[in-house]
Short mmCIF file of C-alpha atoms in Angstrom, two decimals:
data_model
loop_
_atom_site.label_atom_id
_atom_site.label_comp_id
_atom_site.label_asym_id
_atom_site.label_seq_id
_atom_site.Cartn_x
_atom_site.Cartn_y
_atom_site.Cartn_z
CA MET A 26 69.44 28.95 3.17
CA LEU A 27 69.12 30.04 -0.45
CA ILE A 28 68.36 27.52 -3.16
CA GLU A 29 68.01 27.91 -6.92
CA ILE A 30 64.81 27.11 -8.80
CA SER A 31 64.37 26.72 -12.53
CA ALA A 32 61.60 29.26 -13.15
CA ALA A 33 59.76 30.26 -16.30
CA GLU A 34 62.43 32.63 -17.61
CA GLY A 35 65.61 31.67 -15.83
CA THR A 36 67.06 30.62 -12.52
CA ALA A 37 65.51 32.14 -9.40
CA GLU A 38 66.76 32.19 -5.86
CA ALA A 39 64.46 31.20 -3.03
CA LEU A 40 64.88 31.33 0.70
CA VAL A 41 64.11 28.05 2.49
CA VAL A 42 63.56 28.22 6.23
CA ARG A 43 62.95 25.20 8.45
CA PRO A 44 61.85 24.79 12.08
CA SER A 45 64.59 25.29 14.63
CA THR A 46 63.63 22.04 16.36
CA GLY A 47 61.89 18.81 15.38
CA THR A 48 62.51 16.15 12.79
CA GLY A 49 59.54 16.52 10.47
CA PRO A 50 58.28 16.05 7.90
CA PHE A 51 56.52 19.39 8.10
CA PRO A 52 53.77 20.98 5.99
CA GLY A 53 55.07 23.35 3.33
CA VAL A 54 54.09 26.98 2.82
CA ILE A 55 55.02 29.67 0.30
CA LEU A 56 55.72 33.18 1.59
CA TYR A 57 55.45 35.89 -1.04
CA MET A 58 57.56 38.93 -0.17
CA ASP A 59 56.55 42.56 -0.46
CA ALA A 60 57.86 44.93 -3.11
CA PHE A 61 61.16 45.48 -1.31
CA GLY A 62 62.28 41.89 -1.85
CA LEU A 63 64.11 39.17 0.03
CA ARG A 64 66.06 40.70 2.91
CA PRO A 65 66.65 40.11 6.63
CA ARG A 66 63.12 41.14 7.64
CA ILE A 67 61.59 38.53 5.35
CA GLU A 68 63.96 35.90 6.74
CA GLU A 69 63.01 36.88 10.31
CA MET A 70 59.32 36.50 9.51
CA ALA A 71 59.91 33.22 7.71
CA GLN A 72 61.81 31.80 10.69
CA ARG A 73 59.06 32.76 13.12
CA ILE A 74 56.50 31.01 10.93
CA ALA A 75 58.77 28.00 10.35
CA ASP A 76 59.09 27.56 14.11
CA TRP A 77 55.35 26.95 14.27
CA GLY A 78 56.17 23.71 12.46
CA TYR A 79 56.42 24.52 8.75
CA VAL A 80 58.94 24.55 5.93
CA VAL A 81 58.78 28.02 4.38
CA LEU A 82 59.78 28.80 0.79
CA ALA A 83 60.14 32.50 -0.07
CA PRO A 84 61.02 32.97 -3.77
CA ASN A 85 62.67 36.00 -5.33
CA VAL A 86 59.75 36.73 -7.61
CA PHE A 87 61.74 39.55 -9.23
CA TYR A 88 64.50 37.23 -10.48
CA ARG A 89 64.13 38.65 -14.00
CA GLU A 90 65.36 41.98 -12.60
CA GLY A 91 68.32 40.70 -10.57
CA THR A 92 69.42 38.61 -7.64
CA ALA A 93 68.03 39.13 -4.15
CA ALA A 94 71.26 40.83 -3.09
CA GLU A 95 71.25 43.13 -6.11
CA LEU A 96 67.65 44.21 -5.53
CA ALA A 97 67.77 44.57 -1.74
CA PRO A 98 67.24 48.15 -0.53
CA ALA A 99 70.49 49.87 0.38
CA MET A 100 68.92 52.71 2.36
CA ASP A 101 67.34 53.01 5.81
CA MET A 102 63.65 52.40 5.17
CA THR A 103 62.67 53.16 8.76
CA THR A 104 62.53 56.82 7.73
CA GLN A 105 59.80 58.07 5.45
CA ASP A 106 62.32 59.50 3.00
CA GLY A 107 64.29 56.25 2.94
CA ARG A 108 61.19 54.18 2.26
CA GLU A 109 60.14 56.53 -0.53
CA ASP A 110 63.59 56.32 -2.09
CA ALA A 111 63.50 52.53 -1.94
CA GLY A 112 60.07 52.57 -3.52
CA LYS A 113 61.30 54.48 -6.55
CA ALA A 114 63.29 51.39 -7.50
CA ALA A 115 60.96 48.72 -6.15
CA PHE A 116 57.49 49.80 -7.22
CA PRO A 117 58.12 49.79 -11.01
CA ARG A 118 59.19 46.14 -10.70
CA VAL A 119 55.79 45.32 -9.28
CA GLY A 120 54.08 46.66 -12.38
CA ARG A 121 56.35 44.63 -14.64
CA LEU A 122 55.45 41.37 -12.89
CA THR A 123 52.24 40.86 -14.85
CA SER A 124 49.93 37.90 -14.34
CA ASP A 125 51.12 36.22 -17.56
CA LYS A 126 54.63 36.18 -16.08
CA ALA A 127 53.59 35.35 -12.53
CA LEU A 128 51.46 32.29 -13.27
CA PRO A 129 54.18 30.11 -14.87
CA ASP A 130 56.50 31.08 -12.04
CA ILE A 131 53.89 30.02 -9.49
CA ASP A 132 53.98 26.53 -11.00
CA ALA A 133 57.73 26.49 -10.40
CA TRP A 134 57.48 27.75 -6.79
CA LEU A 135 54.88 25.15 -5.92
CA GLY A 136 56.81 22.32 -7.54
CA ALA A 137 59.99 23.35 -5.75
CA LEU A 138 58.26 23.46 -2.38
CA GLN A 139 56.68 20.06 -2.84
CA GLY A 140 60.05 18.61 -3.85
CA LEU A 141 62.00 19.84 -0.81
CA ASP A 142 63.37 17.29 1.64
CA GLY A 143 61.36 17.27 4.83
CA VAL A 144 58.16 18.67 3.33
CA ALA A 145 55.17 16.50 4.10
CA PRO A 146 53.23 15.20 1.12
CA GLY A 147 49.81 16.68 0.71
CA PRO A 148 48.30 20.15 0.76
CA VAL A 149 50.22 23.38 1.25
CA GLY A 150 49.55 26.94 2.33
CA THR A 151 50.49 30.29 0.88
CA PHE A 152 50.45 33.89 2.07
CA GLY A 153 51.85 37.20 0.98
CA TYR A 154 52.43 40.84 1.79
CA CYS A 155 51.72 43.93 -0.28
CA MET A 156 51.90 42.77 -3.92
CA GLY A 157 52.72 39.30 -2.57
CA ALA A 158 49.12 38.98 -1.42
CA ARG A 159 48.06 38.98 -5.07
CA LEU A 160 50.53 36.21 -5.82
CA ALA A 161 49.21 34.17 -2.91
CA VAL A 162 45.65 34.45 -4.21
CA ARG A 163 46.77 33.53 -7.73
CA THR A 164 48.52 30.47 -6.30
CA ALA A 165 45.35 29.36 -4.52
CA THR A 166 43.17 29.89 -7.57
CA ALA A 167 45.58 28.30 -10.06
CA HIS A 168 46.21 25.23 -7.88
CA PRO A 169 43.01 24.53 -5.94
CA GLU A 170 43.94 20.87 -5.60
CA ALA A 171 47.08 21.73 -3.65
CA VAL A 172 46.43 24.94 -1.70
CA VAL A 173 44.19 24.73 1.37
CA ALA A 174 45.22 27.95 3.12
CA CYS A 175 45.78 31.45 1.73
CA GLY A 176 46.54 34.66 3.56
CA GLY A 177 47.00 38.22 2.34
CA PHE A 178 48.20 41.09 4.50
CA HIS A 179 48.25 44.79 3.57
CA GLY A 180 47.69 43.60 0.02
CA GLY A 181 46.92 45.93 -2.85
CA GLY A 182 44.95 45.41 -6.05
CA LEU A 183 43.21 42.25 -4.87
CA ALA A 184 39.83 43.26 -6.26
CA SER A 185 40.31 45.81 -8.99
CA ASP A 186 38.54 46.54 -12.29
CA ALA A 187 41.30 44.82 -14.26
CA ASP A 188 40.39 41.85 -16.41
CA ASP A 189 42.88 39.70 -14.50
CA SER A 190 42.10 40.96 -10.99
CA PRO A 191 42.89 38.15 -8.51
CA HIS A 192 39.40 38.10 -7.01
CA LEU A 193 37.89 37.01 -10.31
CA GLY A 194 39.44 33.56 -9.95
CA LEU A 195 38.10 32.81 -6.49
CA GLY A 196 35.39 30.59 -7.90
CA GLN A 197 38.13 28.06 -8.71
CA ALA A 198 39.62 28.04 -5.20
CA ARG A 199 39.03 25.63 -2.32
CA ALA A 200 41.31 27.16 0.28
CA HIS A 201 40.41 28.93 3.50
CA PHE A 202 41.29 32.63 3.18
CA VAL A 203 42.36 35.25 5.70
CA PHE A 204 42.86 38.89 4.73
CA GLY A 205 44.14 41.62 7.01
CA HIS A 206 43.86 44.91 5.13
CA ALA A 207 45.62 48.14 5.95
CA ASP A 208 43.43 51.02 7.10
CA GLN A 209 42.69 53.78 4.56
CA ASP A 210 44.85 52.05 1.97
CA ASN A 211 44.73 53.68 -1.46
CA SER A 212 45.76 50.40 -3.08
CA MET A 213 42.87 48.53 -1.41
CA ASP A 214 40.08 50.93 -0.46
CA LEU A 215 36.83 50.00 1.26
CA ASP A 216 35.02 49.45 -2.02
CA ALA A 217 37.70 46.98 -3.06
CA VAL A 218 37.53 45.25 0.33
CA SER A 219 33.76 44.89 -0.12
CA ARG A 220 34.21 43.59 -3.65
CA LEU A 221 36.68 41.00 -2.41
CA GLY A 222 34.33 39.95 0.38
CA ALA A 223 31.46 39.52 -2.06
CA ALA A 224 33.62 37.36 -4.33
CA LEU A 225 34.65 35.17 -1.39
CA ASP A 226 31.02 34.78 -0.33
CA ASP A 227 29.81 34.08 -3.88
CA ALA A 228 32.42 31.33 -4.16
CA GLY A 229 31.23 29.79 -0.90
CA LEU A 230 34.69 30.00 0.65
CA VAL A 231 35.56 30.02 4.34
CA SER A 232 37.17 33.40 4.89
CA THR A 233 37.81 36.46 7.00
CA ASN A 234 38.23 39.81 5.29
CA GLU A 235 38.95 42.58 7.77
CA VAL A 236 40.51 46.01 7.93
CA TYR A 237 43.02 46.43 10.76
CA ALA A 238 42.05 49.77 12.32
CA GLY A 239 44.90 52.25 12.39
CA ALA A 240 47.33 50.00 10.52
CA PRO A 241 49.11 51.58 7.54
CA HIS A 242 50.01 49.86 4.31
CA GLY A 243 53.13 47.81 4.99
CA TYR A 244 52.35 47.43 8.70
CA SER A 245 54.16 44.09 9.11
CA MET A 246 57.53 45.27 7.82
CA ALA A 247 59.61 46.21 10.86
CA ASP A 248 62.43 47.54 8.67
CA THR A 249 60.23 50.31 7.26
CA SER A 250 58.54 53.45 8.53
CA MET A 251 55.13 51.77 8.13
CA PHE A 252 55.65 49.21 10.90
CA HIS A 253 52.69 48.82 13.27
CA GLU A 254 53.40 46.36 16.06
CA GLU A 255 49.82 45.69 17.13
CA ALA A 256 48.68 44.93 13.59
CA THR A 257 51.76 42.80 12.99
CA GLU A 258 51.09 40.63 16.02
CA ARG A 259 47.44 40.32 15.06
CA HIS A 260 48.44 39.17 11.60
CA PHE A 261 50.82 36.54 13.02
CA ALA A 262 48.07 35.20 15.29
CA GLU A 263 45.51 35.00 12.49
CA LEU A 264 48.00 33.48 10.08
CA ARG A 265 48.96 30.79 12.59
CA ASP A 266 45.32 29.94 13.21
CA LEU A 267 44.78 29.65 9.46
CA LEU A 268 47.79 27.41 8.85
CA ASP A 269 47.35 25.22 11.91
CA GLY A 270 43.63 24.85 11.27
CA THR A 271 44.07 23.66 7.70
CA LEU A 272 47.50 22.00 7.51
CA LYS A 273 47.61 20.38 10.94
CA ALA A 274 43.92 19.60 11.45
#
């Protein structure tokens, strides 16, 4: 179901997905979408994760640009040309979602999740895909008292030279982290992976920080030409271990 959240600069939609069975309450988690937005693939992934025993909130982080329906790709992204065409519209939005805009929104997403019926009081988890991995890390570093699990998959720009690079805040975090990087990813090359690993180690955080061999950027998105089934299933297994080990321990 879609709900509305009062965010920093207007009303934002968010997808809320609950377990198919069970009475709860259940731990809450925030799923940050990739650049292509809320769409059936994100709902499919959210339902799979919810059925592990979680309430999943997936916000439309691009609400300033339009509704989820307005921003959803209209073309077939399972072809390379279709994905590239979708990217021409989607990727500029990523650049416009700067950290000074994202951080106040993160406060709203977290507050909305914690206020949902059926969400257990206490700590939460967060994870994201592509640019959503950056938002997940920012959530964990901005709210260390609340976030105990953070995952990032085929994320880009997690450890850049920018003054507000997400890895620079890891010293504030307390969560357990799991990263599954795409192989030969221009947005997160091996130097950046090493830089991220060093920041995690320097902060004394429990983490895994691995490159999935042969997996392209966007590997978890079955509605695009980048889908890689083996890497996707690996990511689901590692994400479940992370969430179950922190939120159900």
